Each structure stands twice: as C-alpha cells, then as structure tokens.
Short mmCIF file of C-alpha atoms in Angstrom, two decimals:
data_model
loop_
_atom_site.label_atom_id
_atom_site.label_comp_id
_atom_site.label_asym_id
_atom_site.label_seq_id
_atom_site.Cartn_x
_atom_site.Cartn_y
_atom_site.Cartn_z
CA MET A 1 79.81 57.68 110.21
CA GLU A 2 80.04 60.63 107.85
CA LEU A 3 77.65 62.88 105.96
CA GLY A 4 77.74 62.11 102.25
CA ASN A 5 75.99 64.14 99.56
CA ASN A 6 75.02 64.24 95.90
CA ILE A 7 75.60 67.96 95.39
CA ARG A 8 78.22 67.49 92.68
CA ARG A 9 75.95 65.23 90.61
CA LEU A 10 72.95 67.52 91.16
CA ARG A 11 74.96 70.52 89.98
CA PHE A 12 75.92 68.76 86.78
CA ASP A 13 72.36 67.58 86.22
CA ASN A 14 71.30 71.19 86.68
CA ARG A 15 72.93 72.55 83.47
CA GLU A 16 76.45 72.02 84.82
CA MET A 17 76.04 74.70 87.42
CA SER A 18 79.27 76.00 88.98
CA GLN A 19 80.02 75.95 92.72
CA GLU A 20 80.01 79.76 92.61
CA GLU A 21 76.48 79.91 91.21
CA LEU A 22 75.16 77.48 93.82
CA ALA A 23 77.01 79.40 96.57
CA ALA A 24 75.46 82.71 95.47
CA ALA A 25 72.00 81.11 95.29
CA VAL A 26 72.10 79.76 98.85
CA GLY A 27 74.07 82.69 100.33
CA VAL A 28 77.42 81.13 101.19
CA THR A 29 80.95 81.22 99.73
CA ARG A 30 82.23 78.94 96.98
CA GLN A 31 84.74 77.54 99.48
CA THR A 32 81.89 76.38 101.73
CA ILE A 33 80.15 74.53 98.88
CA HIS A 34 83.51 72.96 97.94
CA ALA A 35 84.11 71.84 101.57
CA ILE A 36 80.58 70.38 101.84
CA GLU A 37 80.96 68.50 98.54
CA LYS A 38 84.25 67.01 99.70
CA GLY A 39 82.68 66.02 103.05
CA LYS A 40 85.11 68.21 104.99
CA PHE A 41 82.42 70.47 106.45
CA ILE A 42 78.98 69.49 107.76
CA PRO A 43 76.42 72.18 106.88
CA SER A 44 73.85 73.51 109.34
CA THR A 45 70.31 72.18 109.07
CA LEU A 46 69.21 75.51 107.59
CA LEU A 47 71.85 75.39 104.84
CA ALA A 48 71.11 71.73 104.10
CA PHE A 49 67.42 72.63 103.60
CA LYS A 50 68.38 75.62 101.43
CA ILE A 51 70.57 73.48 99.16
CA ALA A 52 67.96 70.73 98.90
CA GLY A 53 65.23 73.33 98.26
CA PHE A 54 67.30 74.95 95.53
CA PHE A 55 67.48 71.64 93.63
CA GLY A 56 63.79 70.93 94.38
CA LYS A 57 64.65 67.82 96.41
CA ASN A 58 64.10 66.57 99.94
CA VAL A 59 67.10 66.80 102.29
CA GLU A 60 67.43 62.97 102.29
CA GLU A 61 67.80 62.99 98.51
CA VAL A 62 70.78 65.35 98.76
CA PHE A 63 72.44 64.27 102.01
CA HIS A 64 72.89 60.78 103.45
CA ILE A 65 74.82 59.13 106.27
CA THR A 66 77.65 56.86 105.16
CA ASP A 67 79.90 54.52 107.13
CA ASN A 68 83.65 55.03 107.12
CA HIS A 69 83.99 52.99 103.90
CA GLY A 70 81.70 55.35 102.00
CA LYS A 71 78.68 52.95 101.98
CA LYS A 72 75.19 54.44 102.48
CA MET B 1 89.17 101.82 67.98
CA ARG B 2 90.01 99.29 70.70
CA LYS B 3 89.16 100.51 74.18
CA LEU B 4 92.17 100.99 76.42
CA ILE B 5 90.33 99.89 79.56
CA ASN B 6 88.06 96.93 79.06
CA LEU B 7 85.72 97.23 82.06
CA PRO B 8 81.92 97.53 82.37
CA GLU B 9 80.54 101.08 82.46
CA PRO B 10 79.55 101.24 86.18
CA ASP B 11 83.21 100.77 87.20
CA ASN B 12 84.13 104.43 86.76
CA ARG B 13 85.68 104.68 90.20
CA LEU B 14 87.82 101.63 89.48
CA LYS B 15 88.90 103.20 86.17
CA THR B 16 89.89 106.47 87.89
CA SER B 17 91.81 104.67 90.62
CA LEU B 18 93.51 102.44 87.99
CA ILE B 19 94.75 105.43 85.99
CA THR B 20 95.89 107.31 89.14
CA THR B 21 97.70 104.22 90.45
CA LEU B 22 99.31 103.60 87.06
CA VAL B 23 100.69 107.16 86.90
CA LEU B 24 101.94 106.97 90.50
CA LEU B 25 103.48 103.52 89.95
CA ILE B 26 105.45 104.82 86.95
CA LEU B 27 106.59 107.88 88.93
CA SER B 28 107.48 105.77 91.96
CA SER B 29 109.41 103.24 89.80
CA MET B 30 111.50 106.09 88.41
CA TRP B 31 112.05 107.44 91.91
CA ILE B 32 113.49 104.08 93.04
CA PHE B 33 116.46 104.71 90.74
CA TYR B 34 116.81 108.26 92.05
CA ASP B 35 116.76 106.89 95.64
CA LEU B 36 119.37 104.26 94.73
CA TYR B 37 121.58 106.93 93.14
CA ALA B 38 121.14 109.20 96.21
CA TYR B 39 121.85 106.37 98.69
CA LEU B 40 125.01 105.33 96.88
CA GLY B 41 126.15 108.97 96.78
CA MET B 42 125.40 109.50 100.46
CA ARG B 43 127.21 106.33 101.48
CA ALA B 44 130.29 107.29 99.47
CA ASN B 45 130.36 110.91 100.68
CA PRO B 46 128.99 111.05 104.23
CA VAL B 47 128.67 114.83 104.67
CA PRO B 48 125.17 115.40 106.10
CA GLU B 49 124.97 119.00 104.83
CA GLU B 50 125.21 117.70 101.23
CA PHE B 51 122.44 115.09 101.54
CA PRO B 52 119.76 115.34 98.80
CA ASP B 53 116.98 115.44 101.41
CA ASN B 54 114.44 117.30 99.24
CA GLY B 55 114.50 114.65 96.53
CA LEU B 56 114.20 111.81 99.04
CA GLY B 57 111.36 113.65 100.82
CA ILE B 58 109.40 114.09 97.57
CA GLY B 59 109.90 110.37 96.85
CA ILE B 60 108.39 109.47 100.24
CA ILE B 61 105.37 111.72 99.56
CA ILE B 62 104.84 110.09 96.13
CA ARG B 63 105.01 106.66 97.77
CA LEU B 64 102.46 107.63 100.43
CA VAL B 65 100.02 108.91 97.76
CA LEU B 66 100.67 105.73 95.74
CA TYR B 67 99.78 103.46 98.68
CA ALA B 68 96.55 105.40 99.28
CA SER B 69 95.64 105.18 95.58
CA PHE B 70 96.58 101.47 95.48
CA ALA B 71 94.37 100.81 98.53
CA PHE B 72 91.39 102.51 96.79
CA MET B 73 92.11 100.60 93.57
CA MET B 74 92.17 97.26 95.41
CA PHE B 75 88.96 98.13 97.25
CA TYR B 76 87.09 98.81 93.99
CA ALA B 77 88.74 95.83 92.28
CA PHE B 78 87.55 93.51 95.07
CA LYS B 79 84.06 94.94 94.69
CA SER B 80 84.20 94.15 90.96
CA GLY B 81 85.17 90.53 91.69
CA LEU B 82 88.99 90.53 91.64
CA LYS B 83 90.38 86.98 91.46
CA THR B 84 92.96 85.87 94.03
CA SER B 85 96.06 84.97 92.03
CA THR B 86 99.74 84.64 92.94
CA LEU B 87 100.28 88.05 91.34
CA THR B 88 97.57 89.69 93.49
CA VAL B 89 98.96 88.11 96.67
CA ILE B 90 102.59 89.09 95.91
CA CYS B 91 101.51 92.61 94.97
CA VAL B 92 99.46 93.13 98.16
CA LEU B 93 102.15 91.62 100.40
CA THR B 94 105.02 93.64 98.94
CA GLY B 95 102.72 96.70 99.04
CA VAL B 96 102.12 96.14 102.76
CA VAL B 97 105.83 95.61 103.46
CA SER B 98 106.93 98.69 101.52
CA GLY B 99 104.03 100.68 103.05
CA ILE B 100 105.29 99.87 106.55
CA ALA B 101 108.83 100.49 105.27
CA VAL B 102 108.09 104.19 104.57
CA VAL B 103 108.14 104.91 108.31
CA LEU B 104 111.19 102.70 108.90
CA ASP B 105 113.01 104.25 105.90
CA TRP B 106 112.44 107.69 107.37
CA ALA B 107 113.74 106.54 110.77
CA ALA B 108 116.80 104.94 109.09
CA LEU B 109 117.57 108.15 107.17
CA VAL B 110 117.31 110.23 110.37
CA ASP B 111 119.60 107.72 112.13
CA ILE B 112 122.13 107.93 109.28
CA TYR B 113 122.05 111.73 109.42
CA HIS B 114 122.75 111.73 113.18
CA ASP B 115 125.27 108.88 113.04
CA TYR B 116 127.26 110.57 110.27
CA ARG B 117 127.35 113.81 112.24
CA GLY B 118 128.64 111.80 115.20
CA ALA B 119 131.02 109.92 112.89
CA GLY B 120 129.36 106.62 113.80
CA GLY B 121 128.79 103.54 111.62
CA CYS B 122 125.35 102.68 110.30
CA SER B 123 125.68 99.55 108.16
CA MET B 124 122.38 98.13 109.48
CA GLU B 125 120.47 101.22 108.33
CA TRP B 126 122.01 101.01 104.85
CA THR B 127 121.19 97.29 104.62
CA TRP B 128 117.60 98.08 105.58
CA LEU B 129 117.31 100.91 103.01
CA PHE B 130 118.54 98.67 100.17
CA ILE B 131 116.22 95.81 101.20
CA SER B 132 113.38 98.32 101.31
CA LEU B 133 114.25 99.49 97.77
CA ALA B 134 114.12 95.85 96.59
CA PHE B 135 110.63 95.45 98.09
CA GLN B 136 109.51 98.70 96.43
CA LEU B 137 110.82 97.49 93.09
CA ILE B 138 108.95 94.16 93.37
CA PHE B 139 105.83 96.07 94.41
CA CYS B 140 106.10 98.44 91.44
CA ILE B 141 106.65 95.61 88.93
CA THR B 142 103.82 93.41 90.26
CA GLY B 143 101.64 96.52 90.70
CA LEU B 144 102.11 97.49 87.04
CA MET B 145 101.32 93.92 85.93
CA LEU B 146 98.20 93.88 88.10
CA VAL B 147 97.03 97.27 86.81
CA PHE B 148 97.45 96.14 83.18
CA ASN B 149 95.60 92.89 83.92
CA LEU B 150 92.79 94.85 85.57
CA MET B 151 92.61 97.26 82.61
CA LYS B 152 92.26 94.34 80.23
CA GLY B 153 89.67 92.73 82.52
CA LYS B 154 91.86 89.61 82.95
CA ALA B 155 92.09 89.81 86.75
CA ILE B 156 88.31 90.05 87.19
CA ALA B 157 86.38 86.80 87.61
CA ALA B 158 84.47 85.96 84.42
CA THR B 159 81.36 84.79 86.24
CA SER B 160 78.35 87.09 86.36
CA VAL B 161 77.39 85.73 89.78
CA LYS B 162 77.87 88.31 92.50
CA PRO B 163 79.30 86.57 95.57
CA VAL B 164 77.52 87.06 98.88
CA ILE B 165 80.86 87.33 100.68
CA ASN B 166 84.08 88.42 99.02
CA GLU B 167 86.38 85.39 99.34
CA ALA B 168 89.42 87.06 97.74
CA PHE B 169 89.28 89.88 100.31
CA TYR B 170 88.89 87.32 103.12
CA GLU B 171 91.92 85.33 101.91
CA ILE B 172 94.15 88.37 101.41
CA THR B 173 93.22 89.65 104.90
CA GLN B 174 94.74 86.43 106.29
CA TYR B 175 97.94 86.86 104.23
CA VAL B 176 98.24 90.45 105.47
CA GLY B 177 97.54 89.28 109.05
CA ILE B 178 100.34 86.69 108.83
CA LEU B 179 102.76 89.26 107.46
CA CYS B 180 101.85 91.94 110.04
CA GLY B 181 102.05 89.35 112.85
CA LEU B 182 105.50 88.16 111.73
CA ALA B 183 106.80 91.70 111.17
CA GLY B 184 105.48 92.78 114.57
CA LEU B 185 106.99 89.77 116.37
CA THR B 186 110.37 90.31 114.70
CA PHE B 187 110.31 94.00 115.62
CA THR B 188 109.29 93.28 119.23
CA VAL B 189 112.01 90.62 119.69
CA PHE B 190 114.55 93.06 118.21
CA ALA B 191 113.29 95.83 120.53
CA ASP B 192 113.44 93.49 123.53
CA ILE B 193 117.06 92.54 122.80
CA SER B 194 118.13 96.13 122.10
CA LEU B 195 116.31 97.71 125.03
CA HIS B 196 117.38 95.33 127.76
CA GLU B 197 119.73 97.80 129.37
CA TRP B 198 117.73 100.99 128.91
CA ALA B 199 114.26 99.78 129.71
CA SER B 200 113.70 102.79 131.92
CA ARG B 201 113.81 105.12 128.89
CA ASN B 202 110.07 105.45 128.53
CA TRP B 203 110.08 107.60 125.40
CA LEU B 204 111.90 104.85 123.51
CA ILE B 205 109.35 102.29 124.64
CA ASN B 206 106.57 104.64 123.49
CA LEU B 207 108.29 104.95 120.13
CA ILE B 208 108.32 101.16 119.79
CA LEU B 209 104.65 100.97 120.68
CA PHE B 210 104.02 103.60 117.96
CA TYR B 211 105.88 101.43 115.42
CA CYS B 212 103.81 98.44 116.52
CA LEU B 213 100.67 100.45 115.71
CA VAL B 214 102.11 101.26 112.26
CA ILE B 215 102.91 97.58 111.63
CA ILE B 216 99.41 96.38 112.50
CA LEU B 217 97.73 99.19 110.51
CA PRO B 218 97.36 97.38 107.10
CA TRP B 219 95.56 94.44 108.73
CA LEU B 220 93.48 96.77 110.87
CA LEU B 221 92.42 98.83 107.82
CA MET B 222 91.30 95.69 105.99
CA VAL B 223 89.22 94.58 108.98
CA ILE B 224 87.73 98.09 109.40
CA SER B 225 86.80 98.27 105.70
CA TRP B 226 85.17 94.85 106.09
CA LEU B 227 83.13 96.14 109.04
CA LEU B 228 82.17 99.30 107.11
CA LYS B 229 80.99 97.23 104.14
CA PHE B 230 78.89 95.17 106.52
CA ALA B 231 77.48 98.28 108.23
CA ARG B 232 76.56 99.79 104.83
CA ARG B 233 75.03 96.45 103.78
CA VAL B 234 77.28 96.26 100.71
CA GLU B 235 77.67 92.62 101.65
CA LEU B 236 74.70 90.70 103.02
CA SER B 237 76.62 88.86 105.69
CA MET B 238 80.06 89.27 107.20
CA TYR B 239 80.94 85.59 107.16
CA ASP B 240 79.20 82.42 106.10
CA GLU B 241 78.84 79.42 108.39
CA LYS B 242 82.07 77.67 107.40
CA GLN B 243 84.02 80.89 107.86
CA LYS B 244 82.39 81.34 111.30
CA HIS B 245 83.33 77.73 112.15
CA ASP B 246 86.94 78.39 110.99
CA LEU B 247 87.04 81.66 112.99
CA GLU B 248 85.95 79.85 116.15
CA LEU B 249 88.57 77.11 115.76
CA SER B 250 91.30 79.61 114.83
CA GLY B 251 90.38 81.83 117.80
CA LEU B 252 90.67 78.80 120.10
CA THR B 253 94.01 77.79 118.52
CA ALA B 254 95.40 81.34 118.86
CA TRP B 255 94.32 81.53 122.50
CA LEU B 256 95.78 78.11 123.36
CA VAL B 257 99.10 78.89 121.61
CA SER B 258 99.32 82.32 123.27
CA ILE B 259 99.54 80.67 126.74
CA PRO B 260 102.90 78.84 126.16
CA VAL B 261 104.21 81.79 124.09
CA MET B 262 103.53 84.26 126.89
CA ALA B 263 104.87 81.76 129.45
CA VAL B 264 108.17 81.60 127.51
CA VAL B 265 108.31 85.43 127.32
CA PHE B 266 107.65 85.61 131.07
CA LEU B 267 110.28 82.95 131.92
CA PHE B 268 112.96 84.62 129.81
CA ASP B 269 112.63 87.92 131.66
CA TYR B 270 111.59 86.65 135.08
CA PRO B 271 115.01 87.08 136.72
CA GLU B 272 115.26 90.71 135.52
CA PRO B 273 112.46 92.80 137.00
CA GLY B 274 113.49 95.96 135.11
CA SER B 275 113.50 94.32 131.69
CA ALA B 276 111.78 95.68 128.60
CA THR B 277 109.21 92.87 128.58
CA GLY B 278 107.43 94.72 131.35
CA PHE B 279 106.45 97.18 128.59
CA LEU B 280 106.54 94.87 125.60
CA TRP B 281 104.15 92.12 126.74
CA LEU B 282 101.34 93.76 124.75
CA PRO B 283 103.06 93.66 121.31
CA TYR B 284 104.30 90.12 122.11
CA TYR B 285 100.76 88.98 122.83
CA LEU B 286 99.16 91.00 120.01
CA PHE B 287 101.46 89.89 117.21
CA SER B 288 101.82 86.24 118.28
CA THR B 289 98.03 85.79 118.43
CA LEU B 290 97.52 87.73 115.17
CA PHE B 291 100.09 85.54 113.42
CA ILE B 292 98.68 82.23 114.73
CA PHE B 293 95.07 83.32 114.16
CA SER B 294 95.66 84.44 110.55
CA LEU B 295 97.82 81.40 109.72
CA SER B 296 95.24 79.01 111.15
CA LEU B 297 92.40 80.75 109.22
CA LEU B 298 94.36 80.68 105.97
CA LEU B 299 95.25 76.98 106.34
CA ARG B 300 91.62 76.09 107.02
CA PHE B 301 90.51 78.21 104.04
CA ARG B 302 93.04 76.62 101.67
CA LYS B 303 92.25 73.11 102.96
CA GLY B 304 88.58 73.58 102.04
#
C-alpha cells in the first residue's frame, strides 16, 4: 500500500503552476513537493491539508491509497 | 547604454561584493603566476636568505581578503536566489580547498625554509604547493565565470517566488561537509601514521588539533550563518519536514557507521598504549561522522 496523489495534475490545471510556486505557497522546499509527487515521501497530515486547501480540494481528492500495482 | 550589472536595485550589497570579488580574483589570478615563478626560483636556488618572502606574504594576504569577499558575495547571492549549478559547486568546493590550503601553504613554506637551512629534502612540500596552486587556478577561473554570470543575472533563478528555505545553500552545505570530512579524515590518518613514534610530543598533537579546527571551519561557518539567518528570521523555518526526516535518518546512519569506524581505529592501536590515537580519537570521530552525515544527506536530497 502506498500514498498516491494528483498534485501534478492539479498544478497543471492551476495555470501550470511550478513546483517552486506550490512549495512557497505551502511553506516547504521544491524538493519536498517533488518527492511527494513521486511518492517517495509521505507528507505530514498538516502538510497534506495545506496542499489540499491550497487547491481548494478535500484531502481525499488530492491523496489516495494505492496498492503496489498503482491501483486506487 | 547597457548596464554592466543586470541585477534588481535592492541588491546593492551583492553588487558591491561582486565588484570587490572580481577585483580580488583578477589580482589573485595574477599572483598565482608570481607564486609559480617564485616557487620555481626557490626550488632551483635553495638559499633561504634569498627567498622572495615579501611577495609570497602579500599574495597570502590577498587570498585571505578574497576568500572573505567571496564568502560575502555567496551569502548575498544565495539570498537573491542563486541557482545550484555545476559551476557553483566546483567554485565553492575549490574555494574551500584553497581556503584551507592557505594555512597548509604557509606551513609548507616554513618547512621548506627550515629544511633548506638544514640541507634536508622537501619534495612533499613542493608537491603540495604546486597542487595548491592548481586548486587556486581552478577557483579563480570558476570564480570569474560565476561572477560574470551573477553580473548578467544568469546564475539567479528566474522565478519571482521567494523560497521559504534556501535549497541551494542546503545542498552546498552538504558538499562542503563531505569535502571537510574527507580532508579531515585524510589529515588525521596522515597524522596518526606520522606521529606513531612521537606521540608524547604534546605540542605537535595540539598543532594537529588546530589544523583540524581549520579544516572544519568552512562547514562550521555555513552552519553558523544558517543559524544566524534563522535567529534573525530571514528564513521562516530552518528545515522543512522532508529535510527534518532526512536529517533524522542521516544522523542515525552516521551514528551507526561511527561504531564500526571507531572500533577499527581502536583495534588498530590497541596493542600500543602510547599511540597517537589516544589523542586523535576526536578528529577520527568528528570527521568520519561529518563525512557520512553530509554524504547521506546529499544522497537523500538528490534522490528526491
């Protein structure tokens, strides 16, 4: 089981926002956003809420649990 | 008329430090050739009374002022959003090496002076001095390229977003940590081998501990400036949560690796109670953990 996310798609839907802009908006580094997008780092609950709030979504709409084959 | 320095108006301190560093880099580059000429002359005609010590001394002072100016320039450049590029990394690393080398160059020159008076050989000192000149040359060339890039605004990130935490500074701190750790370990191993028979000469041990302090200084200054920025609230947070996570894992890795490393150091000198390791355990521990810690942090940072 892994934590998947739609951050990349949401960024592009949001006037092709860069990782740097999102990072500055939620108060982390670009490297952290990159690691979360790639599924290499699981964010804290607080950061997950911040990211979801920034896009005006619920946490479940941004993050989801996937099995090892990438299925939701 | 085209502006010579293409930077936003508030960066006056960066402009001043850029111009000062540029002038000092040009002076220092010219002095490298003077040093080379003086070294070749000294090696060919080893009469200590005829050494051009004033010229070499002025060169060392220029280099010291250059490193201070370069440090200020990098500090303001990082604040303005300097991008981490291969050029920046090479420039900082060669700057750190040649900065440490000032002290070692001085020691080598003093050794040569005494050895020549005693009619002894000093091929190792000469090898070191020429290697040091090569590092200075690389530093001057990359430094000049970096200064020109900064003046044209090419090395500054194009984005208008101000990062919460300076990633370039964080990454370069790890490179400097790796370099200081490796340099310190090499120096300590060399000291251990050389001092085996005269471990009771405390002043020599103290001298080595002083050199160890010099070697760790660049990394220490970067960490102190980080702490000062945090204390002055220039940056909102010292690290973000992934960096904290990486720091925890790297701290654990460094601690776990330090146990077998120190066990090996202990085993090697166990049969000789009067060995130098009795004094040198601290630099062994310090530099091995610094090296592993910085390497682990950098790998985790690059991996994403």
